[in-house]
Amino acid sequence: MGLLTFDQTVHGYKHDGEFIPSVTQVIREMGLLGDFVPEQFYLDRGTAVHLACEYLDRNCLDWDSVDELIKPRVEAYQKFKEDYKFIPTMIEEPVHSHALNVACTPDRVGCLGVLSSVIELKNGGRQKWHRLQLSIQEICIIEETYPGPMTRYSLELKADGTYKLHRYKEDELDRKAAESLVTLYHWIKEGKRK
């Protein structure tokens, strides 16, 4: 399968040294994020929440080290895990689709009930492009590790310590749109190179 690495400088991936775009890069460059550019404060807060949640999942979170600004969101994640008895089987592990030539690092993969699920942790509200993000992630995960369909969720972690779980129904249209989006991205990039 080769070696997949994340290159922080270009916020993209390399597979055996060859550049592979990230899901976020594809979505951004294809204009699905619109003109929205998050302030650095929100990016940093998101990074801190993700890291604290990862430490929580790996049973090495020092709660005393968690900033009061992000603590309620981490507590919301802990409550979600308790409510759904969620135990992740993959935590922030890079995967990629050879067929689509795209890579990603899903936040969490695990069983929600009896169904294999991919879950994205969000600090803001639900956006339409989340469906495509999760569909591409599902494609990558299935190609690399899991044999069959998954459920897709975004988990909104709120500042008041509550959470909202959004389930995206199994939708062939989402999968086709995701595949088409990545294919069109590569087609445009190839056209620019020629």
Coordinates of C-alpha atoms in Angstrom, one line a residue:
M1 CA 0.0 0.0 0.0
G2 CA 3.0 2.3 0.4
L3 CA 3.7 5.0 3.0
L4 CA 1.2 7.8 3.5
T5 CA 2.5 10.9 5.3
F6 CA 1.0 14.4 6.1
D7 CA 3.0 17.4 5.0
Q8 CA 2.2 20.3 7.3
T9 CA 3.8 22.9 5.1
V10 CA 1.3 22.3 2.2
H11 CA -1.4 20.9 4.4
G12 CA -1.5 17.9 2.1
Y13 CA -0.4 14.3 2.0
K14 CA 2.3 12.4 0.3
H15 CA 2.1 8.7 -0.7
D16 CA 5.6 7.3 -1.3
G17 CA 6.8 10.9 -1.9
E18 CA 4.1 11.9 -4.4
F19 CA 1.7 14.7 -3.5
I20 CA -1.9 13.8 -2.8
P21 CA -4.5 16.5 -2.1
S22 CA -6.5 16.5 1.2
V23 CA -10.2 16.3 1.3
T24 CA -10.2 19.8 2.8
Q25 CA -8.0 21.1 0.0
V26 CA -10.3 19.6 -2.6
I27 CA -13.4 21.1 -1.0
R28 CA -11.8 24.5 -0.5
E29 CA -10.3 24.7 -4.0
M30 CA -13.6 23.7 -5.6
G31 CA -15.3 26.6 -3.9
L32 CA -17.6 24.8 -1.6
L33 CA -16.4 26.7 1.5
G34 CA -17.4 30.0 -0.2
D35 CA -15.6 33.1 1.0
F36 CA -15.5 31.9 4.6
V37 CA -12.0 32.2 6.1
P38 CA -12.0 31.3 9.8
E39 CA -10.0 33.6 12.1
Q40 CA -6.9 32.1 13.6
F41 CA -8.4 32.1 17.0
Y42 CA -11.1 29.6 15.9
L43 CA -8.5 27.4 14.1
D44 CA -6.3 27.3 17.2
R45 CA -9.3 26.5 19.4
G46 CA -10.4 23.7 17.1
T47 CA -6.8 22.3 17.2
A48 CA -6.8 22.4 21.0
V49 CA -10.2 20.7 21.3
H50 CA -9.2 18.0 18.9
L51 CA -5.9 17.3 20.7
A52 CA -7.7 17.2 24.1
C53 CA -10.3 14.8 22.8
E54 CA -7.6 12.6 21.3
Y55 CA -5.8 12.5 24.7
L56 CA -9.2 11.7 26.3
D57 CA -9.6 8.8 23.9
R58 CA -6.1 7.6 24.6
N59 CA -6.7 7.7 28.3
C60 CA -3.9 10.2 29.0
L61 CA -5.8 13.5 29.3
D62 CA -4.7 15.7 32.3
W63 CA -7.9 17.6 33.0
D64 CA -5.9 20.2 34.9
S65 CA -4.1 21.1 31.8
V66 CA -7.2 21.8 29.8
D67 CA -7.9 25.5 29.2
E68 CA -11.2 26.7 30.6
L69 CA -12.1 28.0 27.1
I70 CA -12.1 24.5 25.6
K71 CA -12.9 22.4 28.6
P72 CA -16.8 22.4 28.0
R73 CA -16.3 21.1 24.5
V74 CA -14.1 18.3 25.7
E75 CA -16.7 17.5 28.4
A76 CA -19.3 17.5 25.7
Y77 CA -17.2 14.9 23.8
Q78 CA -16.9 12.8 27.0
K79 CA -20.6 13.0 27.6
F80 CA -21.2 11.8 24.0
K81 CA -18.9 8.8 24.5
E82 CA -20.7 7.9 27.7
D83 CA -24.2 8.4 26.2
Y84 CA -23.5 6.2 23.2
K85 CA -20.9 3.9 24.7
F86 CA -18.6 5.0 21.8
I87 CA -15.1 3.5 21.7
P88 CA -13.1 4.6 18.7
T89 CA -11.1 2.1 16.7
M90 CA -9.3 4.8 14.7
I91 CA -8.2 8.1 16.1
E92 CA -6.9 10.7 13.7
E93 CA -5.3 8.1 11.4
P94 CA -4.5 9.2 7.8
V95 CA -6.1 7.1 5.1
H96 CA -6.4 7.6 1.3
S97 CA -8.1 6.4 -1.7
H98 CA -5.9 5.1 -4.5
A99 CA -8.8 5.1 -6.8
L100 CA -9.6 8.8 -6.3
N101 CA -6.1 9.9 -5.4
V102 CA -7.2 11.8 -2.3
A103 CA -6.3 11.5 1.4
C104 CA -7.8 12.5 4.8
T105 CA -7.5 12.1 8.5
P106 CA -10.9 11.2 9.8
D107 CA -11.4 12.4 13.4
R108 CA -12.9 9.1 14.7
V109 CA -14.0 5.8 13.4
G110 CA -15.8 3.3 15.6
C111 CA -19.0 1.6 16.3
L112 CA -22.1 3.6 17.1
G113 CA -24.5 1.0 18.2
V114 CA -23.8 -1.9 15.8
L115 CA -22.8 0.2 12.8
S116 CA -19.3 1.2 11.8
S117 CA -19.2 5.0 11.8
V118 CA -17.0 7.9 10.8
I119 CA -17.4 10.9 13.0
E120 CA -16.1 14.4 12.5
L121 CA -15.7 16.6 15.6
K122 CA -17.0 20.1 14.9
N123 CA -16.8 23.3 17.0
G124 CA -19.3 25.1 14.8
G125 CA -22.7 24.4 13.2
R126 CA -23.5 22.0 10.5
Q127 CA -22.5 22.9 6.9
K128 CA -23.7 21.3 3.7
W129 CA -20.2 20.5 2.6
H130 CA -19.8 18.2 5.7
R131 CA -21.8 15.6 3.8
L132 CA -19.2 15.5 1.1
Q133 CA -16.3 15.6 3.5
L134 CA -17.6 12.6 5.3
S135 CA -18.5 10.8 2.1
I136 CA -14.9 11.1 0.8
Q137 CA -13.6 10.0 4.2
E138 CA -15.9 7.0 4.1
I139 CA -14.6 6.1 0.6
C140 CA -11.0 6.3 1.9
I141 CA -11.7 4.3 5.0
I142 CA -13.5 1.5 3.2
E143 CA -10.8 1.3 0.6
E144 CA -8.0 1.1 3.2
T145 CA -9.5 -0.7 6.2
Y146 CA -13.2 -1.4 6.5
P147 CA -15.1 -3.8 4.2
G148 CA -18.5 -2.1 4.0
P149 CA -20.8 0.8 4.3
M150 CA -20.6 3.1 7.3
T151 CA -22.8 5.7 8.9
R152 CA -21.6 9.3 8.8
Y153 CA -21.9 11.8 11.6
S154 CA -20.7 15.2 12.5
L155 CA -20.5 15.8 16.3
E156 CA -21.0 19.4 17.2
L157 CA -19.2 20.1 20.5
K158 CA -20.8 23.2 22.1
A159 CA -19.3 25.9 24.5
D160 CA -22.0 25.1 27.1
G161 CA -20.8 21.5 27.5
T162 CA -23.6 19.9 25.4
Y163 CA -23.3 18.3 22.0
K164 CA -25.4 17.7 18.9
L165 CA -25.0 14.6 16.8
H166 CA -25.9 15.0 13.2
R167 CA -26.4 11.8 11.2
Y168 CA -26.1 11.8 7.4
K169 CA -28.3 9.2 5.9
E170 CA -26.8 6.6 3.6
D171 CA -27.1 8.4 0.3
E172 CA -25.8 7.2 -3.0
L173 CA -26.1 10.7 -4.3
D174 CA -23.6 12.0 -1.7
R175 CA -21.1 9.3 -2.7
K176 CA -21.5 10.1 -6.4
A177 CA -21.1 13.8 -5.7
A178 CA -18.0 13.2 -3.6
E179 CA -16.4 11.0 -6.3
S180 CA -17.4 13.6 -9.0
L181 CA -16.0 16.4 -6.9
V182 CA -12.6 14.8 -6.5
T183 CA -12.5 13.7 -10.2
L184 CA -13.3 17.2 -11.3
Y185 CA -10.6 18.6 -9.0
H186 CA -8.0 16.4 -10.7
W187 CA -9.3 17.2 -14.2
I188 CA -9.0 20.9 -13.5
K189 CA -5.5 20.5 -12.0
E190 CA -4.4 18.3 -15.0
G191 CA -5.7 21.0 -17.4
K192 CA -3.7 23.7 -15.7
R193 CA -0.5 21.6 -16.0
K194 CA -0.9 21.2 -19.7

